[in-house]
CSV table of C-alpha atoms and ligand atoms in Angstrom, one decimal:
chain,number,residue,atom,x,y,z
A,1,ARG,CA,-159.8,7.8,0.4
A,2,SER,CA,-156.8,5.1,1.9
A,3,PRO,CA,-158.5,1.0,2.3
A,4,ALA,CA,-155.0,0.5,2.8
A,5,TYR,CA,-154.5,2.2,5.7
A,6,SER,CA,-150.5,1.8,5.6
A,7,GLU,CA,-149.7,6.0,5.6
A,8,PRO,CA,-146.4,7.0,7.7
A,9,HIS,CA,-147.9,6.7,11.5
A,10,ARG,CA,-151.7,5.5,10.1
A,11,PRO,CA,-152.1,3.6,13.1
A,12,GLN,CA,-153.3,-0.5,13.2
A,13,PHE,CA,-154.9,-0.8,15.9
A,14,HIS,CA,-156.6,1.8,16.3
A,15,PHE,CA,-160.4,4.5,14.8
A,16,THR,CA,-159.0,6.9,12.9
A,17,PRO,CA,-161.2,7.4,9.8
A,18,PRO,CA,-160.4,6.8,6.1
A,19,GLU,CA,-159.6,11.2,5.6
A,20,ASN,CA,-159.6,14.3,7.7
A,21,TRP,CA,-160.2,16.2,10.6
A,22,MET,CA,-161.8,13.7,14.0
A,23,ASN,CA,-162.1,15.2,16.9
A,24,ASP,CA,-164.1,13.7,20.3
A,25,PRO,CA,-166.1,9.9,20.5
A,26,ASN,CA,-169.3,10.4,21.2
A,27,GLY,CA,-173.0,9.0,20.0
A,28,LEU,CA,-170.6,5.8,21.9
A,29,VAL,CA,-173.7,2.4,21.9
A,30,TYR,CA,-174.7,-0.7,21.6
A,31,HIS,CA,-177.7,-2.4,19.7
A,32,GLU,CA,-178.4,-5.1,18.0
A,33,GLY,CA,-175.0,-6.4,17.7
A,34,GLU,CA,-173.4,-4.0,16.5
A,35,TYR,CA,-171.5,-1.0,18.6
A,36,HIS,CA,-171.5,2.4,16.7
A,37,LEU,CA,-168.8,5.1,17.3
A,38,PHE,CA,-169.8,7.7,15.9
A,39,TYR,CA,-167.1,11.5,16.2
A,40,GLN,CA,-166.3,14.9,16.0
A,41,TYR,CA,-166.1,15.1,12.5
A,42,ASN,CA,-164.9,18.5,9.5
A,43,PRO,CA,-166.1,16.2,6.5
A,44,TYR,CA,-163.8,18.5,4.3
A,45,GLY,CA,-160.5,18.9,5.6
A,46,GLU,CA,-158.4,17.6,7.9
A,47,GLN,CA,-158.2,21.0,9.9
A,48,TRP,CA,-161.6,21.3,12.8
A,49,GLY,CA,-164.3,22.6,10.9
A,50,HIS,CA,-168.0,22.3,10.0
A,51,MET,CA,-168.5,19.4,12.7
A,52,SER,CA,-170.6,16.4,11.8
A,53,TRP,CA,-171.2,12.9,13.5
A,54,GLY,CA,-168.7,10.7,11.3
A,55,HIS,CA,-169.7,7.5,11.9
A,56,ALA,CA,-168.1,4.0,12.3
A,57,VAL,CA,-169.7,0.6,13.4
A,58,SER,CA,-168.5,-3.0,14.8
A,59,ASP,CA,-169.0,-6.0,15.9
A,60,ASP,CA,-165.9,-5.9,18.8
A,61,MET,CA,-165.0,-2.8,19.4
A,62,LEU,CA,-161.7,-2.9,16.9
A,63,HIS,CA,-162.6,-3.7,14.1
A,64,TRP,CA,-164.3,-0.2,11.8
A,65,GLU,CA,-166.7,-0.4,9.5
A,66,HIS,CA,-167.0,2.9,8.7
A,67,LEU,CA,-169.9,4.7,7.6
A,68,PRO,CA,-171.4,7.8,5.7
A,69,VAL,CA,-171.9,11.0,8.4
A,70,ALA,CA,-174.6,11.4,9.5
A,71,LEU,CA,-175.2,14.2,11.3
A,72,GLU,CA,-173.8,17.2,9.9
A,73,GLU,CA,-173.9,20.9,9.5
A,74,GLU,CA,-176.9,23.0,8.7
A,75,ASN,CA,-178.8,26.2,9.1
A,76,GLY,CA,-175.4,27.4,10.5
A,77,ILE,CA,-175.9,25.3,13.5
A,78,MET,CA,-173.2,22.6,13.8
A,79,ILE,CA,-173.1,19.8,15.4
A,80,PHE,CA,-171.3,19.3,18.4
A,81,SER,CA,-170.4,16.8,20.1
A,82,GLY,CA,-172.7,14.5,22.5
A,83,SER,CA,-174.6,10.9,23.4
A,84,ALA,CA,-176.5,7.9,22.2
A,85,VAL,CA,-179.1,5.7,23.5
A,86,VAL,CA,-181.8,3.2,22.3
A,87,ASP,CA,-184.8,4.4,24.3
A,88,ARG,CA,-186.4,0.5,24.0
A,89,GLN,CA,-189.4,1.5,25.5
A,90,ASN,CA,-189.9,4.0,23.0
A,91,THR,CA,-190.7,7.2,25.6
A,92,SER,CA,-190.2,9.5,23.4
A,93,GLY,CA,-192.8,8.2,20.8
A,94,LEU,CA,-190.4,8.6,17.3
A,95,GLY,CA,-190.3,5.2,17.2
A,96,THR,CA,-192.8,2.4,18.3
A,97,ALA,CA,-193.4,-0.7,20.3
A,98,ASP,CA,-191.9,-2.8,18.1
A,99,ASN,CA,-189.1,-0.4,17.2
A,100,PRO,CA,-187.9,1.4,19.1
A,101,PRO,CA,-185.9,4.5,17.8
A,102,MET,CA,-182.4,5.4,18.9
A,103,VAL,CA,-181.2,9.4,20.1
A,104,ALA,CA,-178.5,10.9,19.9
A,105,VAL,CA,-177.7,13.9,22.3
A,106,TYR,CA,-176.5,16.5,21.0
A,107,THR,CA,-175.0,20.4,21.2
A,108,GLY,CA,-176.3,22.8,18.4
A,109,HIS,CA,-174.0,25.1,17.9
A,110,TYR,CA,-174.1,28.8,16.4
A,111,THR,CA,-171.6,29.4,13.9
A,112,ASP,CA,-172.9,33.2,13.6
A,113,GLU,CA,-170.0,35.0,16.0
A,114,ASP,CA,-172.9,37.7,16.4
A,115,ASN,CA,-175.3,35.8,18.0
A,116,PRO,CA,-172.6,33.0,20.1
A,117,ARG,CA,-174.3,30.4,21.6
A,118,GLN,CA,-175.0,26.8,21.7
A,119,ASP,CA,-178.6,24.5,23.0
A,120,GLN,CA,-178.6,20.7,23.9
A,121,ARG,CA,-180.6,19.0,20.1
A,122,ILE,CA,-181.7,15.7,19.9
A,123,ALA,CA,-182.4,13.2,16.1
A,124,TYR,CA,-183.6,9.8,15.6
A,125,SER,CA,-182.8,6.5,14.2
A,126,LEU,CA,-185.4,3.9,13.3
A,127,ASP,CA,-183.0,1.4,10.8
A,128,ASN,CA,-180.0,0.7,13.7
A,129,GLY,CA,-178.5,4.5,13.3
A,130,ARG,CA,-178.1,3.9,9.1
A,131,SER,CA,-180.8,7.7,8.6
A,132,TRP,CA,-180.9,9.8,11.5
A,133,THR,CA,-183.6,12.9,11.4
A,134,LYS,CA,-183.2,15.9,13.8
A,135,TYR,CA,-186.3,16.1,16.2
A,136,THR,CA,-188.5,19.2,14.9
A,137,ALA,CA,-188.8,21.3,17.9
A,138,ASN,CA,-184.9,21.4,17.8
A,139,PRO,CA,-183.7,22.4,20.7
A,140,VAL,CA,-184.4,20.4,23.3
A,141,ILE,CA,-182.8,22.6,26.3
A,142,ASP,CA,-182.0,25.8,24.9
A,143,GLU,CA,-180.8,28.4,28.3
A,144,ALA,CA,-179.5,31.3,26.0
A,145,MET,CA,-176.3,30.1,26.9
A,146,GLU,CA,-172.8,31.2,24.6
A,147,ASN,CA,-171.3,27.7,26.9
A,148,PHE,CA,-173.0,25.1,27.5
A,149,ARG,CA,-172.2,21.8,25.7
A,150,ASP,CA,-172.2,17.9,25.9
A,151,PRO,CA,-174.8,15.8,26.5
A,152,LYS,CA,-173.8,12.6,28.3
A,153,VAL,CA,-177.4,10.7,28.8
A,154,ILE,CA,-178.2,7.8,30.4
A,155,TRP,CA,-181.0,5.9,31.7
A,156,HIS,CA,-182.0,5.6,36.2
A,157,THR,CA,-183.4,2.3,36.4
A,158,GLU,CA,-184.3,3.4,39.9
A,159,THR,CA,-185.9,6.9,38.5
A,160,GLU,CA,-187.4,5.6,35.6
A,161,ARG,CA,-185.8,8.2,33.6
A,162,TRP,CA,-183.4,9.7,31.7
A,163,ILE,CA,-180.6,11.7,33.3
A,164,MET,CA,-178.5,14.4,31.0
A,165,VAL,CA,-175.3,16.1,32.8
A,166,VAL,CA,-173.8,18.4,30.9
A,167,ALA,CA,-171.4,20.7,31.0
A,168,LEU,CA,-170.8,24.6,31.8
A,169,PRO,CA,-166.9,24.8,30.6
A,170,THR,CA,-166.2,28.7,31.6
A,171,ARG,CA,-168.6,27.5,34.9
A,172,HIS,CA,-166.6,24.6,35.8
A,173,LYS,CA,-169.7,22.6,36.7
A,174,VAL,CA,-171.6,20.2,35.1
A,175,ARG,CA,-176.1,20.1,35.4
A,176,PHE,CA,-177.7,17.4,35.4
A,177,TYR,CA,-181.4,17.6,33.6
A,178,SER,CA,-184.6,14.8,34.2
A,179,SER,CA,-186.6,13.9,31.7
A,180,PRO,CA,-189.4,10.8,31.3
A,181,ASN,CA,-189.3,10.8,27.4
A,182,LEU,CA,-186.1,12.6,26.2
A,183,LEU,CA,-188.0,15.1,24.8
A,184,ASP,CA,-189.3,17.4,27.7
A,185,TRP,CA,-185.9,18.3,31.3
A,186,LYS,CA,-186.5,19.5,33.8
A,187,LEU,CA,-183.2,20.8,35.9
A,188,GLU,CA,-182.3,18.5,39.0
A,189,SER,CA,-178.7,20.5,40.3
A,190,GLU,CA,-175.6,21.9,39.4
A,191,PHE,CA,-172.1,20.5,39.9
A,192,GLY,CA,-168.8,22.0,40.5
A,193,PRO,CA,-167.0,23.6,40.7
A,194,ALA,CA,-164.7,21.0,42.3
A,195,GLY,CA,-161.8,19.1,41.7
A,196,ALA,CA,-158.6,20.9,38.8
A,197,THR,CA,-160.9,23.7,37.1
A,198,GLY,CA,-157.4,25.4,35.1
A,199,GLY,CA,-159.7,25.1,32.4
A,200,VAL,CA,-163.0,25.3,31.0
A,201,TRP,CA,-164.9,21.8,31.9
A,202,GLU,CA,-166.1,19.5,28.7
A,203,CYS,CA,-167.2,15.9,27.8
A,204,PRO,CA,-168.7,14.7,30.5
A,205,ASP,CA,-169.8,11.4,31.5
A,206,LEU,CA,-171.7,9.5,34.5
A,207,PHE,CA,-172.4,5.7,35.5
A,208,GLU,CA,-172.7,3.8,38.8
A,209,LEU,CA,-169.7,0.8,38.4
A,210,PRO,CA,-169.9,-2.1,41.3
A,211,VAL,CA,-167.1,-2.2,43.5
A,212,ASP,CA,-164.6,-5.4,43.0
A,213,GLY,CA,-164.1,-8.1,45.7
A,214,ARG,CA,-167.6,-5.9,48.0
A,215,GLU,CA,-170.5,-7.9,47.5
A,216,GLY,CA,-173.5,-5.3,46.6
A,217,GLU,CA,-171.8,-1.9,47.1
A,218,SER,CA,-171.4,0.6,43.8
A,219,ARG,CA,-170.4,3.7,43.5
A,220,TRP,CA,-171.4,6.5,40.6
A,221,VAL,CA,-168.4,7.4,38.8
A,222,LEU,CA,-168.6,11.8,37.5
A,223,GLN,CA,-165.9,11.7,34.8
A,224,VAL,CA,-165.6,15.5,33.5
A,225,ASP,CA,-162.3,17.2,30.6
A,226,LEU,CA,-160.4,19.4,31.9
A,227,ASN,CA,-158.7,22.7,28.3
A,228,PRO,CA,-155.8,23.6,29.1
A,229,GLY,CA,-155.1,22.2,33.1
A,230,SER,CA,-154.6,19.0,33.0
A,231,VAL,CA,-151.6,17.2,34.7
A,232,ALA,CA,-149.0,16.8,32.2
A,233,GLY,CA,-150.4,20.0,30.4
A,234,GLY,CA,-153.2,20.9,28.3
A,235,SER,CA,-156.5,18.4,27.7
A,236,GLY,CA,-157.5,15.6,30.1
A,237,GLY,CA,-159.5,14.6,32.5
A,238,GLN,CA,-160.6,14.0,36.0
A,239,TYR,CA,-162.7,12.2,37.4
A,240,PHE,CA,-165.2,12.4,40.7
A,241,VAL,CA,-166.7,9.2,42.7
A,242,GLY,CA,-169.5,10.0,44.7
A,243,SER,CA,-173.7,8.7,44.9
A,244,PHE,CA,-176.0,10.0,42.3
A,245,ASP,CA,-180.0,9.6,43.5
A,246,GLY,CA,-181.4,10.6,40.0
A,247,LYS,CA,-181.1,14.5,40.8
A,248,THR,CA,-177.9,14.8,43.4
A,249,PHE,CA,-174.4,13.2,42.7
A,250,SER,CA,-172.9,13.8,45.7
A,251,ARG,CA,-168.6,13.3,46.1
A,252,ASP,CA,-167.3,10.8,49.0
A,253,GLU,CA,-166.4,12.7,51.5
A,254,HIS,CA,-162.4,10.7,51.5
A,255,ALA,CA,-162.7,11.5,48.4
A,256,ARG,CA,-162.1,15.3,48.2
A,257,GLU,CA,-157.3,15.2,48.7
A,258,ARG,CA,-156.6,15.0,45.8
A,259,THR,CA,-157.7,15.2,41.7
A,260,ASN,CA,-157.9,11.8,40.6
A,261,TRP,CA,-156.8,12.1,36.5
A,262,VAL,CA,-157.9,8.9,34.3
A,263,ASP,CA,-154.8,9.3,32.3
A,264,TYR,CA,-151.5,11.1,32.9
A,265,GLY,CA,-150.5,11.3,29.6
A,266,LYS,CA,-151.1,13.6,27.1
A,267,ASP,CA,-153.0,12.3,25.1
A,268,PHE,CA,-156.3,10.8,26.3
A,269,TYR,CA,-159.8,13.2,26.2
A,270,ALA,CA,-162.9,13.6,25.5
A,271,VAL,CA,-163.1,10.0,26.8
A,272,GLN,CA,-167.1,8.6,26.3
A,273,SER,CA,-168.6,5.2,27.6
A,274,PHE,CA,-170.8,3.6,25.6
A,275,SER,CA,-174.0,2.8,26.3
A,276,ASN,CA,-176.7,0.1,26.8
A,277,MET,CA,-174.1,-2.6,26.9
A,278,PRO,CA,-174.9,-6.3,27.3
A,279,ASP,CA,-173.6,-8.0,30.1
A,280,ASN,CA,-173.2,-4.4,32.4
A,281,ARG,CA,-169.8,-4.3,31.1
A,282,ARG,CA,-168.0,-0.3,30.9
A,283,VAL,CA,-165.7,0.0,28.8
A,284,TRP,CA,-164.9,3.9,27.0
A,285,LEU,CA,-162.7,4.6,24.7
A,286,ALA,CA,-160.9,8.2,24.2
A,287,TRP,CA,-159.6,10.6,21.6
A,288,MET,CA,-155.9,10.8,21.7
A,289,ASN,CA,-154.7,14.1,21.0
A,290,ASN,CA,-154.2,16.8,22.4
A,291,TRP,CA,-155.8,20.7,21.7
A,292,GLN,CA,-152.3,21.5,22.2
A,293,TYR,CA,-150.8,20.2,19.1
A,294,ALA,CA,-154.0,18.2,17.8
A,295,GLY,CA,-153.6,20.4,14.1
A,296,VAL,CA,-149.9,20.1,13.7
A,297,ILE,CA,-149.7,16.6,14.3
A,298,PRO,CA,-147.6,15.0,12.0
A,299,VAL,CA,-150.6,13.1,10.3
A,300,LYS,CA,-151.5,13.0,6.5
A,301,PRO,CA,-154.3,13.3,5.0
A,302,TRP,CA,-156.2,12.3,8.2
A,303,ARG,CA,-156.3,14.1,11.7
A,304,GLY,CA,-156.6,11.7,14.5
A,305,ALA,CA,-157.0,9.0,16.1
A,306,MET,CA,-159.0,7.3,18.5
A,307,THR,CA,-157.3,4.8,22.0
A,308,VAL,CA,-158.0,1.0,22.6
A,309,PRO,CA,-161.2,0.6,24.0
A,310,ARG,CA,-161.0,0.2,28.0
A,311,GLU,CA,-162.7,-2.5,29.9
A,312,LEU,CA,-163.6,-0.8,33.1
A,313,GLY,CA,-163.8,-1.5,37.8
A,314,LEU,CA,-163.1,0.5,41.1
A,315,ALA,CA,-161.3,-1.0,43.4
A,316,MET,CA,-160.8,-0.4,47.0
A,317,THR,CA,-157.7,1.6,48.0
A,318,GLU,CA,-156.8,3.7,51.2
A,319,GLN,CA,-158.1,6.5,49.5
A,320,GLY,CA,-161.6,4.8,49.0
A,321,PRO,CA,-163.1,3.5,45.4
A,322,ARG,CA,-160.2,4.3,41.9
A,323,LEU,CA,-161.1,3.1,38.9
A,324,TYR,CA,-158.9,0.9,36.8
A,325,GLN,CA,-158.9,1.0,33.2
A,326,GLN,CA,-157.6,-2.7,31.1
A,327,PRO,CA,-157.5,-3.0,27.5
A,328,VAL,CA,-161.0,-5.1,26.1
A,329,PRO,CA,-160.3,-8.7,26.0
A,330,GLU,CA,-161.9,-8.4,22.8
A,331,LEU,CA,-158.7,-7.8,21.5
A,332,GLN,CA,-156.8,-11.1,21.5
A,333,GLN,CA,-158.8,-11.8,18.5
A,334,ILE,CA,-155.9,-9.8,16.6
A,335,TYR,CA,-153.4,-11.1,18.8
A,336,LYS,CA,-150.0,-13.4,15.9
A,337,GLU,CA,-148.7,-15.1,17.5
A,338,ARG,CA,-147.0,-14.9,22.0
A,339,HIS,CA,-143.5,-14.9,22.8
A,340,GLN,CA,-142.9,-16.0,26.6
A,341,MET,CA,-140.4,-15.6,29.0
A,342,GLU,CA,-139.8,-16.3,32.2
A,343,ASP,CA,-137.2,-15.3,34.9
A,344,ILE,CA,-134.6,-13.2,33.0
A,345,GLN,CA,-132.8,-10.9,35.6
A,346,LEU,CA,-130.9,-7.6,34.1
A,347,THR,CA,-128.2,-6.5,36.0
A,348,ALA,CA,-127.5,-2.5,36.7
A,349,GLY,CA,-126.9,-1.1,33.5
A,350,GLU,CA,-127.4,-4.0,31.3
A,351,ASP,CA,-129.9,-2.7,28.1
A,352,VAL,CA,-130.5,-6.6,27.2
A,353,ARG,CA,-132.3,-7.7,23.9
A,354,HIS,CA,-134.7,-10.5,23.0
A,355,ASP,CA,-134.6,-12.1,19.0
A,356,GLN,CA,-138.2,-12.3,19.8
A,357,LEU,CA,-139.0,-8.8,21.4
A,358,ARG,CA,-138.9,-6.3,17.9
A,359,GLY,CA,-142.2,-4.6,16.4
A,360,THR,CA,-144.0,-1.9,15.6
A,361,ALA,CA,-147.5,-2.9,17.2
A,362,PHE,CA,-148.0,-4.8,20.2
A,363,ARG,CA,-148.8,-5.7,23.8
A,364,MET,CA,-146.2,-6.3,26.3
A,365,LYS,CA,-146.7,-7.8,30.0
A,366,MET,CA,-145.1,-8.0,32.2
A,367,THR,CA,-144.8,-8.5,36.0
A,368,VAL,CA,-141.5,-7.3,37.9
A,369,ARG,CA,-139.8,-7.0,40.4
A,370,MET,CA,-137.7,-4.1,41.4
A,371,GLU,CA,-135.1,-5.9,44.0
A,372,ASP,CA,-132.1,-3.5,44.8
A,373,ALA,CA,-133.1,-1.6,41.3
A,374,LYS,CA,-133.5,2.5,41.0
A,375,GLN,CA,-135.0,1.8,38.1
A,376,PHE,CA,-136.7,0.0,35.2
A,377,GLY,CA,-137.1,0.3,31.8
A,378,VAL,CA,-138.3,-0.5,28.5
A,379,ARG,CA,-137.6,1.9,25.6
A,380,VAL,CA,-140.2,1.1,22.3
A,381,ARG,CA,-140.0,1.4,18.6
A,382,LYS,CA,-136.5,2.2,18.6
A,383,GLY,CA,-134.1,2.6,16.0
A,384,GLU,CA,-131.4,4.6,14.7
A,385,SER,CA,-131.0,7.7,17.2
A,386,GLU,CA,-135.3,7.6,18.2
A,387,GLU,CA,-136.7,6.0,20.9
A,388,THR,CA,-139.9,5.7,23.5
A,389,VAL,CA,-138.2,5.1,26.9
A,390,ILE,CA,-141.6,3.6,29.4
A,391,GLY,CA,-139.9,2.6,33.3
A,392,TYR,CA,-140.2,3.0,36.7
A,393,ASP,CA,-138.4,5.4,39.1
A,394,VAL,CA,-138.5,3.3,42.7
A,395,ALA,CA,-137.5,6.8,45.0
A,396,GLN,CA,-139.5,8.9,43.5
A,397,GLU,CA,-142.2,6.5,43.4
A,398,GLN,CA,-143.1,7.5,39.7
A,399,LEU,CA,-144.8,5.5,35.9
A,400,PHE,CA,-143.3,8.0,33.4
A,401,VAL,CA,-142.7,7.8,29.3
A,402,ASP,CA,-141.1,9.5,27.8
A,403,ARG,CA,-141.5,9.9,24.4
A,404,LYS,CA,-138.4,13.3,24.2
A,405,LYS,CA,-136.6,10.8,21.4
A,406,SER,CA,-139.1,9.1,20.1
A,407,GLY,CA,-139.1,10.5,16.9
A,408,GLU,CA,-141.2,14.0,15.1
A,409,VAL,CA,-141.0,15.5,18.2
A,410,LYS,CA,-140.7,19.1,16.7
A,411,VAL,CA,-144.1,18.6,15.9
A,412,HIS,CA,-145.2,21.9,18.9
A,413,GLU,CA,-143.2,22.8,21.7
A,414,SER,CA,-145.4,21.3,24.3
A,415,PHE,CA,-144.7,18.0,22.4
A,416,ALA,CA,-141.9,16.8,24.1
A,417,ASP,CA,-140.3,19.1,26.8
A,418,THR,CA,-141.5,17.0,29.9
A,419,VAL,CA,-141.6,13.5,30.6
A,420,GLN,CA,-145.0,12.1,31.7
A,421,ALA,CA,-145.1,11.2,35.3
A,422,ALA,CA,-147.8,9.1,37.8
A,423,PRO,CA,-147.6,7.6,41.4
A,424,LEU,CA,-147.0,4.0,41.5
A,425,GLU,CA,-146.7,2.5,44.3
A,426,THR,CA,-144.5,-1.5,44.4
A,427,ASP,CA,-146.5,-3.7,46.4
A,428,ASN,CA,-144.4,-6.1,48.3
A,429,GLN,CA,-141.4,-4.8,45.0
A,430,TYR,CA,-143.7,-5.6,42.9
A,431,ILE,CA,-145.3,-4.0,39.8
A,432,THR,CA,-147.0,-4.4,36.9
A,433,LEU,CA,-147.2,-3.0,33.1
A,434,ASP,CA,-149.6,-3.7,30.6
A,435,ILE,CA,-148.1,-2.0,27.2
A,436,LEU,CA,-149.6,-1.3,23.5
A,437,VAL,CA,-147.9,0.0,21.1
A,438,ASP,CA,-148.6,1.2,17.4
A,439,HIS,CA,-147.9,2.9,14.5
A,440,SER,CA,-148.4,6.1,16.6
A,441,SER,CA,-149.1,5.3,20.6
A,442,VAL,CA,-148.0,4.5,23.5
A,443,GLU,CA,-150.7,3.0,26.4
A,444,VAL,CA,-149.3,1.8,29.3
A,445,PHE,CA,-151.6,0.2,32.1
A,446,ALA,CA,-150.0,0.0,35.2
A,447,ASN,CA,-150.5,-2.6,38.4
A,448,GLU,CA,-153.8,-4.2,36.3
A,449,GLY,CA,-154.4,-0.8,34.5
A,450,ARG,CA,-154.4,1.6,38.1
A,451,ARG,CA,-152.1,4.1,36.6
A,452,LEU,CA,-152.4,5.0,32.9
A,453,ILE,CA,-150.2,6.7,30.6
A,454,THR,CA,-150.6,6.8,27.2
A,455,ASN,CA,-148.7,9.3,24.9
A,456,ARG,CA,-148.7,9.6,20.3
A,457,ILE,CA,-145.3,9.0,19.2
A,458,PHE,CA,-144.0,9.8,15.1
A,459,PRO,CA,-141.2,7.3,15.0
A,460,ARG,CA,-139.9,5.9,11.6
A,461,ALA,CA,-141.5,2.9,10.7
A,462,ALA,CA,-138.0,0.7,10.3
A,463,SER,CA,-137.8,1.5,14.3
A,464,ASP,CA,-138.9,-1.5,15.8
A,465,ARG,CA,-136.7,-2.6,18.3
A,466,ILE,CA,-137.0,-3.6,22.8
A,467,GLU,CA,-135.0,-3.1,24.6
A,468,LEU,CA,-135.3,-3.5,28.3
A,469,PHE,CA,-132.8,-1.6,31.2
A,470,SER,CA,-132.2,-1.0,35.2
A,471,ARG,CA,-130.6,1.1,36.7
A,472,GLY,CA,-128.5,1.1,40.4
A,473,GLY,CA,-129.5,-2.6,41.0
A,474,THR,CA,-130.9,-6.2,40.4
A,475,VAL,CA,-134.1,-6.0,38.2
A,476,HIS,CA,-136.4,-9.0,38.0
A,477,ILE,CA,-138.3,-9.8,36.0
A,478,ASP,CA,-140.8,-12.7,36.6
A,479,THR,CA,-143.3,-13.1,32.9
A,480,LEU,CA,-142.9,-11.6,30.2
A,481,THR,CA,-145.3,-11.8,26.9
A,482,PHE,CA,-145.8,-10.6,24.0
A,483,TRP,CA,-147.7,-10.0,21.0
A,484,PRO,CA,-147.1,-8.6,18.2
A,485,LEU,CA,-150.9,-7.5,17.0
A,486,LYS,CA,-152.3,-7.7,13.7
A,487,SER,CA,-153.9,-4.7,12.0
A,488,VAL,CA,-157.7,-4.7,12.4
A,489,TRP,CA,-158.2,-2.4,8.5
A,490,ASN,CA,-156.9,-6.0,6.1
A,491,THR,CA,-158.5,-8.7,7.2
B,501,FRU,C1,-163.8,19.2,23.0
B,501,FRU,C2,-165.0,20.2,22.3
B,501,FRU,C3,-166.6,19.4,22.9
B,501,FRU,C4,-167.4,20.1,22.1
B,501,FRU,C5,-166.0,19.4,20.6
B,501,FRU,C6,-166.6,20.4,19.2
B,501,FRU,O1,-162.7,18.4,22.5
B,501,FRU,O2,-164.7,20.8,23.0
B,501,FRU,O3,-165.8,20.2,24.1
B,501,FRU,O4,-168.2,20.0,21.4
B,501,FRU,O5,-165.0,19.4,21.3
B,501,FRU,O6,-166.1,19.4,18.0
């Protein structure tokens, strides 16, 4: 154990397990003042294996308390990804009316190579997730399939029943099942192949969101992960916008032209949203990694980190309603101080540094007018011969993150072979950037979270400088706000 959380590259405000391997977030659920985070976990080592559900709780999605492993591999069946719900009306009968059960729905993965198989199973807890019982009549869905995984269960209010969306990875499809009680499931429909199909489909999510500025209008979002074949290479996520009537998901007509990527970086996978959140909030977080190199990133004695929790919304665009993501407002609780600057004029070729702008864990927000510049950017985690560049290119209308010189880059051949780029339009010459930097990551939220780039980086601890630059013309920064962030592990 390492309670100090002070090892090289240890994230300071992102979730990581104390030790050992972690991949997907699982079972994200809010219940009685607590957020639960379960995660794909190997209790025995730093590589993928013995998959179980690790567990942590928090009251703000930032400060986490580690709890014992919730669900362990047993009898040759690993506990693969899945979700959790609070069965408030005790429809399952696994609890009582006074003490409704928390129910985890996960994939059972058979480790016997002669009998490859995946099925859907449940477990329940009657003590706020502290202890778990596997349902005796598991599995609850068995289609004798080799690839059939990652159930996400939601309560569908209109039809008053449970809906499970689950992936058929190699067929590039998801299936929808319905149930009155979480135990008996009926196949309703399938969706796919659609969108990007260059890899297996995994870890679907499904939720409804209001459309900003359209009274009473809402759309359904179906999110599906893809490995490999994602926009930045390797694993990543896409989403579809449409309607869902409790049986079938139908993609909106105008939504069909191009793939909607949830994030254009290399390190955003298996995203899942919390269920049962108060105030109709929809918040999700992802595994901040890529299957291309997840097993060889230079960290010890743990491996794997989650992104910051992000609040979701739908904004109207010319292509129809589109997802945006913003860091949760809870983040303000870990602001150390605040530096605000106004009217910074950058001339071409100038590199600007400010005494207050320095750090290895911070948030930085800017409203930038491009004027006649060709490129604008900020170099973060800059030190001797290393830097991570976050920038905007006017001619290409692209946001980019370049980690080619970010520190330890020889991690894997796919780690620093490309620059991550995302389409981004200026609005009357303006762009906004909201940047979260931690000891081993950069998350960029551009134009109010409409475009995202999430990347891991492994710079030296001493690389703490920040530099602003302009190329080919002038740039005007209307406002720049900078907040050094506290560690969530020793406060
Ligand atoms: C996604 C995934 C899931 C699976 C889990 C196994 O990263 O491959 O499809 O349930 O990881 O650990």
